Short mmCIF file of C-alpha atoms in Angstrom, two decimals:
data_model
loop_
_atom_site.label_atom_id
_atom_site.label_comp_id
_atom_site.label_asym_id
_atom_site.label_seq_id
_atom_site.Cartn_x
_atom_site.Cartn_y
_atom_site.Cartn_z
CA MET A 1 20.21 42.49 19.06
CA LEU A 2 21.29 39.73 21.59
CA GLU A 3 18.13 41.41 24.28
CA LYS A 4 15.48 42.15 21.15
CA LEU A 5 15.98 37.68 19.97
CA ILE A 6 16.06 36.56 23.10
CA ALA A 7 12.39 38.70 23.86
CA VAL A 8 11.64 37.43 20.57
CA ILE A 9 12.46 33.62 21.13
CA ILE A 10 10.61 34.12 24.78
CA LYS A 11 7.57 35.67 23.31
CA GLU A 12 7.08 32.23 21.24
CA CYS A 13 7.85 29.99 23.65
CA LYS A 14 4.82 31.37 25.95
CA GLN A 15 2.35 31.23 22.15
CA LEU A 16 3.40 27.60 22.22
CA ILE A 17 2.51 26.68 25.55
CA ARG A 18 -0.59 28.75 26.20
CA ASP A 19 -1.91 26.59 22.72
CA LYS A 20 -2.14 23.54 23.90
CA ARG A 21 -3.63 21.80 21.45
CA THR A 22 -0.24 22.33 18.74
CA ILE A 23 2.39 21.59 21.20
CA ALA A 24 0.85 18.32 21.94
CA LEU A 25 0.32 17.61 18.37
CA VAL A 26 3.88 18.48 17.66
CA ILE A 27 5.04 15.72 20.39
CA ALA A 28 2.21 12.88 20.37
CA LEU A 29 1.79 12.60 16.20
CA PRO A 30 5.51 11.61 15.66
CA LEU A 31 5.61 9.42 18.40
CA ILE A 32 2.11 7.75 17.35
CA VAL A 33 3.98 7.08 14.02
CA MET A 34 6.68 5.65 15.37
CA VAL A 35 5.31 3.20 17.68
CA ALA A 36 3.06 2.42 15.32
CA PHE A 37 5.88 1.48 12.74
CA GLY A 38 7.62 0.08 15.21
CA ILE A 39 4.43 -2.25 16.12
CA ALA A 40 2.94 -3.38 12.86
CA TYR A 41 6.14 -4.08 11.15
CA SER A 42 8.29 -5.62 13.91
CA GLY A 43 7.34 -9.05 12.62
CA GLU A 44 7.80 -11.24 9.65
CA LEU A 45 6.24 -11.94 6.06
CA GLU A 46 2.57 -13.86 6.57
CA GLY A 47 -0.13 -14.69 4.63
CA VAL A 48 1.33 -13.65 0.83
CA PRO A 49 -1.26 -15.13 -1.42
CA VAL A 50 0.02 -17.26 -3.58
CA ALA A 51 -0.95 -20.01 -6.24
CA ILE A 52 0.74 -23.39 -6.48
CA GLY A 53 1.54 -25.95 -9.51
CA ILE A 54 1.86 -29.45 -8.33
CA ALA A 55 3.35 -31.80 -11.62
CA ASP A 56 4.74 -34.11 -9.02
CA TYR A 57 3.54 -36.65 -6.52
CA ASP A 58 5.80 -38.48 -5.23
CA TYR A 59 7.65 -38.27 -2.16
CA PRO A 60 10.70 -36.00 -2.23
CA ALA A 61 8.07 -33.55 -3.93
CA LYS A 62 5.81 -33.78 -0.53
CA ILE A 63 8.87 -33.25 1.34
CA VAL A 64 8.54 -29.99 -0.42
CA LEU A 65 5.02 -29.46 -0.82
CA SER A 66 4.38 -29.74 3.18
CA ARG A 67 6.94 -27.00 3.97
CA ILE A 68 5.76 -24.52 1.82
CA LEU A 69 1.69 -25.39 2.75
CA SER A 70 2.75 -25.10 6.75
CA HIS A 71 4.98 -21.89 5.97
CA LYS A 72 3.10 -19.08 7.38
CA ALA A 73 4.99 -16.54 4.51
CA PHE A 74 2.32 -18.06 1.95
CA ASP A 75 -1.74 -18.33 1.90
CA ILE A 76 -2.69 -20.79 -0.90
CA ARG A 77 -5.21 -19.38 -3.08
CA TYR A 78 -4.94 -21.60 -6.08
CA VAL A 79 -3.77 -25.30 -7.02
CA ALA A 80 -3.07 -26.02 -10.45
CA ASP A 81 -0.96 -28.94 -11.88
CA ASN A 82 0.57 -27.02 -14.80
CA LEU A 83 2.44 -23.43 -15.58
CA GLU A 84 0.30 -21.73 -17.56
CA THR A 85 -2.32 -22.09 -15.19
CA VAL A 86 -0.66 -20.75 -12.53
CA LYS A 87 0.90 -17.62 -14.74
CA ASN A 88 -2.62 -16.74 -15.38
CA TYR A 89 -3.18 -16.19 -11.87
CA VAL A 90 0.01 -13.83 -11.64
CA GLU A 91 -1.06 -11.94 -14.59
CA LYS A 92 -4.20 -11.23 -13.21
CA GLY A 93 -3.47 -10.41 -10.32
CA TYR A 94 -5.14 -12.58 -8.15
CA VAL A 95 -1.95 -13.85 -6.32
CA LYS A 96 1.39 -12.21 -5.95
CA ALA A 97 3.50 -15.58 -6.65
CA GLY A 98 2.94 -18.50 -7.94
CA ILE A 99 5.29 -21.47 -7.11
CA ILE A 100 5.76 -24.54 -9.24
CA ILE A 101 7.35 -28.31 -8.30
CA PRO A 102 7.50 -29.40 -11.96
CA ALA A 103 7.36 -32.62 -13.03
CA LYS A 104 10.51 -35.37 -12.47
CA PHE A 105 11.53 -33.03 -9.64
CA SER A 106 11.92 -36.36 -7.04
CA GLU A 107 13.90 -38.22 -10.20
CA LYS A 108 15.87 -35.37 -10.52
CA VAL A 109 17.00 -35.12 -6.86
CA VAL A 110 17.02 -38.72 -6.01
CA PHE A 111 19.47 -39.83 -8.51
CA LEU A 112 20.84 -36.59 -10.33
CA GLY A 113 21.01 -34.83 -6.30
CA ASN A 114 19.51 -31.75 -7.79
CA GLY A 115 16.24 -30.14 -8.62
CA GLU A 116 14.35 -27.33 -9.04
CA ILE A 117 11.53 -25.52 -7.81
CA ILE A 118 10.11 -22.61 -9.79
CA THR A 119 8.89 -18.99 -8.65
CA ILE A 120 6.09 -16.63 -11.33
CA VAL A 121 6.87 -13.17 -9.84
CA ASP A 122 5.46 -10.00 -10.40
CA SER A 123 7.91 -7.45 -9.98
CA GLY A 124 5.44 -5.11 -9.70
CA TRP A 125 5.11 -5.77 -6.33
CA LEU A 126 8.06 -3.86 -5.10
CA ASN A 127 9.93 -5.89 -1.93
CA ILE A 128 7.96 -9.01 -2.26
CA PRO A 129 9.81 -11.17 -5.11
CA GLU A 130 12.76 -10.64 -3.13
CA ALA A 131 11.39 -11.99 0.36
CA ILE A 132 9.79 -14.99 -1.11
CA GLN A 133 13.09 -15.43 -2.92
CA GLY A 134 14.33 -16.07 0.38
CA ILE A 135 11.85 -17.72 2.20
CA LEU A 136 12.15 -20.73 -0.32
CA ALA A 137 15.43 -21.12 -0.65
CA ASP A 138 15.75 -21.69 2.68
CA ILE A 139 12.30 -23.86 2.80
CA ALA A 140 14.76 -25.86 -0.12
CA ASN A 141 17.75 -26.22 1.98
CA GLU A 142 16.22 -27.81 4.46
CA ALA A 143 13.64 -30.31 2.45
CA SER A 144 16.97 -31.40 0.63
CA LYS A 145 17.98 -32.19 4.05
CA ASP A 146 14.61 -34.26 4.42
CA ILE A 147 15.42 -35.80 1.46
CA SER A 148 18.72 -36.92 1.80
CA THR A 149 17.73 -38.77 4.40
CA TYR A 150 15.18 -39.91 2.87
CA ILE A 151 17.05 -41.24 -0.11
CA TYR A 152 19.68 -43.25 2.42
CA THR A 153 16.85 -44.59 4.58
CA LYS A 154 15.18 -45.81 1.01
CA TYR A 155 18.41 -46.73 -1.02
CA GLY A 156 21.17 -47.32 1.46
CA VAL A 157 22.97 -44.45 -0.08
CA LEU A 158 24.93 -41.15 1.17
CA LYS A 159 23.71 -38.31 -1.56
CA GLU A 160 24.03 -34.86 -0.86
CA VAL A 161 21.14 -32.80 -2.66
CA THR A 162 21.23 -29.35 -3.81
CA ILE A 163 17.34 -27.59 -4.69
CA SER A 164 17.56 -24.19 -6.90
CA VAL A 165 14.83 -22.03 -6.52
CA ILE A 166 14.85 -20.71 -9.81
CA PRO A 167 12.56 -17.20 -10.37
CA GLN A 168 10.52 -16.27 -13.92
CA TYR A 169 9.15 -12.87 -14.21
CA ILE A 170 6.04 -12.80 -16.00
CA ARG A 171 6.85 -8.80 -17.01
CA GLY A 172 10.86 -9.14 -17.21
CA LYS A 173 12.46 -7.17 -14.26
CA LEU A 174 10.75 -3.45 -14.40
CA LYS A 175 12.35 -0.04 -13.59
CA VAL A 176 12.10 1.68 -10.08
CA ILE A 177 10.32 3.99 -12.52
CA ASP A 178 7.94 1.53 -13.22
CA ILE A 179 6.92 1.04 -9.31
CA VAL A 180 7.42 3.75 -8.02
CA GLY A 181 5.73 6.41 -10.26
CA PRO A 182 1.86 5.83 -9.64
CA ALA A 183 3.18 5.41 -5.89
CA VAL A 184 4.18 8.72 -5.86
CA MET A 185 1.79 9.59 -7.94
CA GLY A 186 -1.39 9.00 -5.61
CA ILE A 187 0.83 10.93 -2.78
CA MET A 188 0.53 13.43 -4.72
CA VAL A 189 -3.41 12.70 -5.61
CA GLN A 190 -4.15 12.53 -2.18
CA GLN A 191 -1.83 15.65 0.07
CA VAL A 192 -2.76 18.01 -2.75
CA PRO A 193 -6.27 18.32 -2.36
CA LEU A 194 -6.32 17.12 1.48
CA THR A 195 -3.94 20.05 2.75
CA LEU A 196 -6.14 22.43 0.32
CA ALA A 197 -9.03 20.93 1.95
CA ALA A 198 -7.59 21.00 5.66
CA ILE A 199 -6.64 24.39 5.73
CA SER A 200 -9.41 25.86 3.45
CA ILE A 201 -12.27 26.98 6.13
CA VAL A 202 -10.21 27.35 9.07
CA ARG A 203 -8.02 29.83 6.92
CA GLU A 204 -11.98 32.29 6.10
CA ARG A 205 -12.62 31.60 9.83
CA GLU A 206 -8.83 32.99 10.98
CA LYS A 207 -8.81 35.61 8.24
CA GLY A 208 -12.85 36.25 9.49
CA THR A 209 -14.12 36.18 6.03
CA LEU A 210 -16.22 33.08 7.11
CA GLU A 211 -19.08 35.25 8.71
CA LYS A 212 -19.10 37.72 6.09
CA LEU A 213 -19.66 34.85 3.82
CA LEU A 214 -22.48 33.33 5.99
CA THR A 215 -24.03 36.29 5.87
CA THR A 216 -24.51 35.88 2.15
CA PRO A 217 -27.72 33.97 0.50
CA ILE A 218 -24.86 30.87 -0.02
CA GLY A 219 -25.89 28.44 2.26
CA ARG A 220 -23.60 26.29 4.42
CA LEU A 221 -23.78 22.90 2.15
CA ASP A 222 -22.97 24.99 -0.80
CA LEU A 223 -19.89 26.57 0.66
CA ILE A 224 -18.76 23.59 1.60
CA LEU A 225 -19.07 21.92 -1.60
CA GLY A 226 -17.71 24.68 -3.65
CA LYS A 227 -14.57 24.99 -2.07
CA LEU A 228 -14.38 20.73 -2.71
CA VAL A 229 -15.12 20.49 -6.22
CA PRO A 230 -11.85 22.91 -7.56
CA TYR A 231 -9.40 20.64 -5.08
CA ALA A 232 -10.96 17.29 -6.10
CA LEU A 233 -10.25 18.80 -9.98
CA VAL A 234 -6.98 19.73 -8.66
CA GLY A 235 -6.36 16.79 -7.19
CA VAL A 236 -7.26 14.62 -10.84
CA LEU A 237 -5.38 17.06 -13.52
CA ILE A 238 -2.18 16.04 -10.68
CA GLY A 239 -2.90 12.55 -11.46
CA ILE A 240 -2.99 12.84 -14.97
CA GLY A 241 0.13 15.11 -15.09
CA GLU A 242 2.34 13.47 -13.07
CA LEU A 243 1.49 10.01 -14.75
CA PHE A 244 2.07 12.08 -18.08
CA ILE A 245 5.21 12.77 -16.63
CA VAL A 246 6.56 9.03 -15.99
CA THR A 247 5.20 7.61 -18.73
CA LYS A 248 6.25 9.80 -21.45
CA GLY A 249 9.07 11.50 -19.82
CA LEU A 250 10.53 9.41 -18.05
CA GLY A 251 9.41 5.62 -19.92
CA ALA A 252 7.86 4.47 -17.38
CA ILE A 253 5.02 1.83 -18.14
CA ASN A 254 1.23 2.24 -18.54
CA TYR A 255 -1.12 -0.07 -19.97
CA GLY A 256 -4.16 1.18 -18.42
CA ASP A 257 -6.95 2.97 -20.07
CA PRO A 258 -6.78 7.28 -19.47
CA ILE A 259 -10.25 6.61 -18.63
CA GLU A 260 -10.05 4.24 -16.41
CA ILE A 261 -7.46 5.67 -14.17
CA THR A 262 -9.08 9.05 -14.22
CA ILE A 263 -12.29 7.65 -12.51
CA VAL A 264 -10.06 5.46 -10.11
CA THR A 265 -7.82 8.72 -9.35
CA LEU A 266 -10.70 11.44 -9.07
CA MET A 267 -11.97 8.43 -6.04
CA LEU A 268 -9.10 9.12 -4.44
CA ALA A 269 -9.40 12.48 -5.01
CA LEU A 270 -13.31 12.84 -3.07
CA ALA A 271 -11.91 9.83 -0.67
CA SER A 272 -8.90 12.54 0.15
CA LEU A 273 -10.83 15.41 0.60
CA GLY A 274 -13.25 14.08 2.91
CA LEU A 275 -10.18 13.40 5.29
CA GLY A 276 -8.92 17.50 4.45
CA LEU A 277 -12.58 18.65 5.76
CA PHE A 278 -12.56 16.60 8.22
CA PHE A 279 -8.93 17.98 9.69
CA SER A 280 -10.30 21.81 9.02
CA ALA A 281 -13.55 20.77 11.44
CA ILE A 282 -11.33 19.66 13.86
CA SER A 283 -8.81 22.29 13.67
CA ARG A 284 -8.74 25.84 15.46
CA ASN A 285 -5.88 27.38 13.13
CA GLN A 286 -3.80 26.31 10.22
CA LEU A 287 -0.69 24.95 11.94
CA GLN A 288 -3.00 22.54 13.15
CA ALA A 289 -4.39 21.50 10.40
CA MET A 290 -1.23 21.39 8.39
CA GLN A 291 -0.02 18.89 11.09
CA PHE A 292 -2.74 16.97 10.55
CA SER A 293 -2.24 16.86 6.92
CA THR A 294 1.90 15.95 7.23
CA PHE A 295 0.41 13.34 10.40
CA MET A 296 -1.46 11.41 7.03
CA MET A 297 1.10 12.36 4.23
CA LEU A 298 3.44 10.07 7.18
CA LEU A 299 1.09 7.13 7.85
CA SER A 300 0.19 6.88 4.19
CA TYR A 301 3.73 6.74 3.02
CA LEU A 302 4.66 4.25 5.65
CA PHE A 303 0.64 1.93 5.39
CA SER A 304 -0.20 1.76 1.88
CA GLY A 305 2.09 -1.21 0.60
CA PHE A 306 4.10 0.80 -1.29
CA LEU A 307 7.22 1.00 0.89
CA LEU A 308 6.67 -2.10 2.86
CA PRO A 309 4.56 -4.82 1.16
CA VAL A 310 0.65 -5.20 4.01
CA GLU A 311 1.79 -9.28 4.21
CA GLY A 312 4.87 -7.51 6.57
CA ILE A 313 2.54 -5.86 8.65
CA ARG A 314 1.69 -8.14 12.10
CA PRO A 315 -1.88 -9.01 11.46
CA GLU A 316 -3.32 -7.00 14.60
CA ALA A 317 -1.76 -4.03 13.09
CA ARG A 318 -2.99 -4.06 9.61
CA PHE A 319 -6.09 -2.40 10.24
CA ILE A 320 -4.15 0.82 9.62
CA VAL A 321 -3.16 -0.28 5.98
CA TYR A 322 -6.96 -0.58 5.17
CA ALA A 323 -8.11 2.91 6.72
CA MET A 324 -5.57 4.46 4.07
CA PRO A 325 -7.18 5.11 1.06
CA LEU A 326 -3.96 4.96 -0.73
CA TYR A 327 -3.51 1.44 -0.13
CA TYR A 328 -6.42 0.59 -2.60
CA PHE A 329 -5.55 3.42 -5.23
CA TYR A 330 -2.20 1.78 -5.05
CA ILE A 331 -3.41 -1.57 -5.88
CA ALA A 332 -6.25 -0.24 -8.22
CA ILE A 333 -3.40 1.74 -10.11
CA GLY A 334 -0.94 -0.97 -10.07
CA ALA A 335 -3.31 -3.15 -12.12
CA LEU A 336 -4.10 -0.87 -14.17
CA THR A 337 -0.63 0.59 -15.68
CA LEU A 338 1.29 -2.80 -14.95
CA ARG A 339 -1.01 -5.33 -15.28
CA SER A 340 -2.71 -4.63 -18.43
CA LEU A 341 -6.30 -4.79 -16.48
CA HIS A 342 -9.23 -3.49 -16.57
CA LEU A 343 -12.24 -1.48 -14.22
CA ILE A 344 -14.03 -4.73 -14.05
CA ASP A 345 -11.31 -6.11 -12.47
CA ILE A 346 -10.53 -3.87 -9.52
CA LEU A 347 -14.11 -2.89 -8.78
CA ASP A 348 -13.94 -4.13 -5.77
CA GLN A 349 -10.93 -1.62 -5.10
CA VAL A 350 -13.17 1.29 -6.54
CA ILE A 351 -16.04 0.68 -4.26
CA TYR A 352 -13.72 0.93 -1.18
CA LEU A 353 -12.50 3.99 -2.28
CA GLY A 354 -16.19 5.25 -2.76
CA ILE A 355 -16.95 4.18 -0.01
CA TYR A 356 -14.59 5.69 1.92
CA ALA A 357 -15.06 8.87 0.34
CA PHE A 358 -18.90 8.46 0.97
CA ILE A 359 -18.28 7.95 5.10
CA THR A 360 -15.38 10.77 5.39
CA LEU A 361 -17.10 13.47 3.18
CA SER A 362 -20.52 12.58 4.99
CA LEU A 363 -19.33 12.31 8.59
CA SER A 364 -17.10 16.12 7.74
CA ILE A 365 -19.82 17.65 6.20
CA VAL A 366 -21.92 17.07 9.07
CA LEU A 367 -19.23 18.16 11.74
CA MET A 368 -18.52 21.17 9.36
CA SER A 369 -21.89 22.44 9.41
CA LYS A 370 -22.29 22.08 12.92
CA ARG A 371 -19.01 24.04 13.56
CA LEU A 372 -20.11 26.56 11.32
CA GLU A 373 -23.47 26.51 13.42
#
């Protein structure tokens, strides 16, 4: 019994060693993921798009404002003079948060010793509201010291100043399923068509049926597209089914139009098919195709902006995020389901997905055609 087991182990080890591409993928891909994750997320939050509302221009308010403007965590996109305008920017998804310095802020901190900064946050962005609250709390603490010094210098009074950061959620605090549901839907819509496309041609080649198909009147393009269309439909059906489960079965929020959600889902499925076909073209067997598919799933999960915000990634490593079709889908589906926006409002994300699908499908079809020759 032991001798037979050892013989099988030796046989598998020899086969693995002979397949140098497979063993390279087994060792290299996990290391690449770990290195990319370590490099990308070793920085701090940087460049979160925000809007600022300023209703007080006295010196204590300017102390707080200067610290906000100079902090690298914030990318100031809009400046307004009232709360409602800032709220509108956040609701429409133009920015991920709003910061308000209210009227009479300076008067309150000088004469009463306490004041408030208001933040308008969209809880649909996972982890960002908490991160912004923490950063603003640090800013408020440092500004309080400067304001205390200003009061002593001007009025000769030692006064301890406290600045509170008060959050306002534009839709209230969302449930976890409201945020996670669309993201999981995107992962499944991407991975199922991608995996099916990745192993399709390779499987035909391994079974020996590819040569037989090519001897029929079916052309190479017909063969490739004929395999891709059903997988795209499967991806869309999976997306619609999962959305139905999380909204009707689990009570998640969905303000989106079903047709618009279907269009966005189809664009992600097409982009995923392009990647899957590319992996199929460069793989020699189904194992390698599955390894590429798994590698893509891990990268998408880590770098789609869902698990950790893109603003938490080092700027020089953000190209990884922009290479993930799931990133554009996550922004688009969140705008539709959580923010009551329409396709016209997220047209840029849909166009990005369309361009992504066109490039990957075109490149993969050309490459696969050459392989079939």
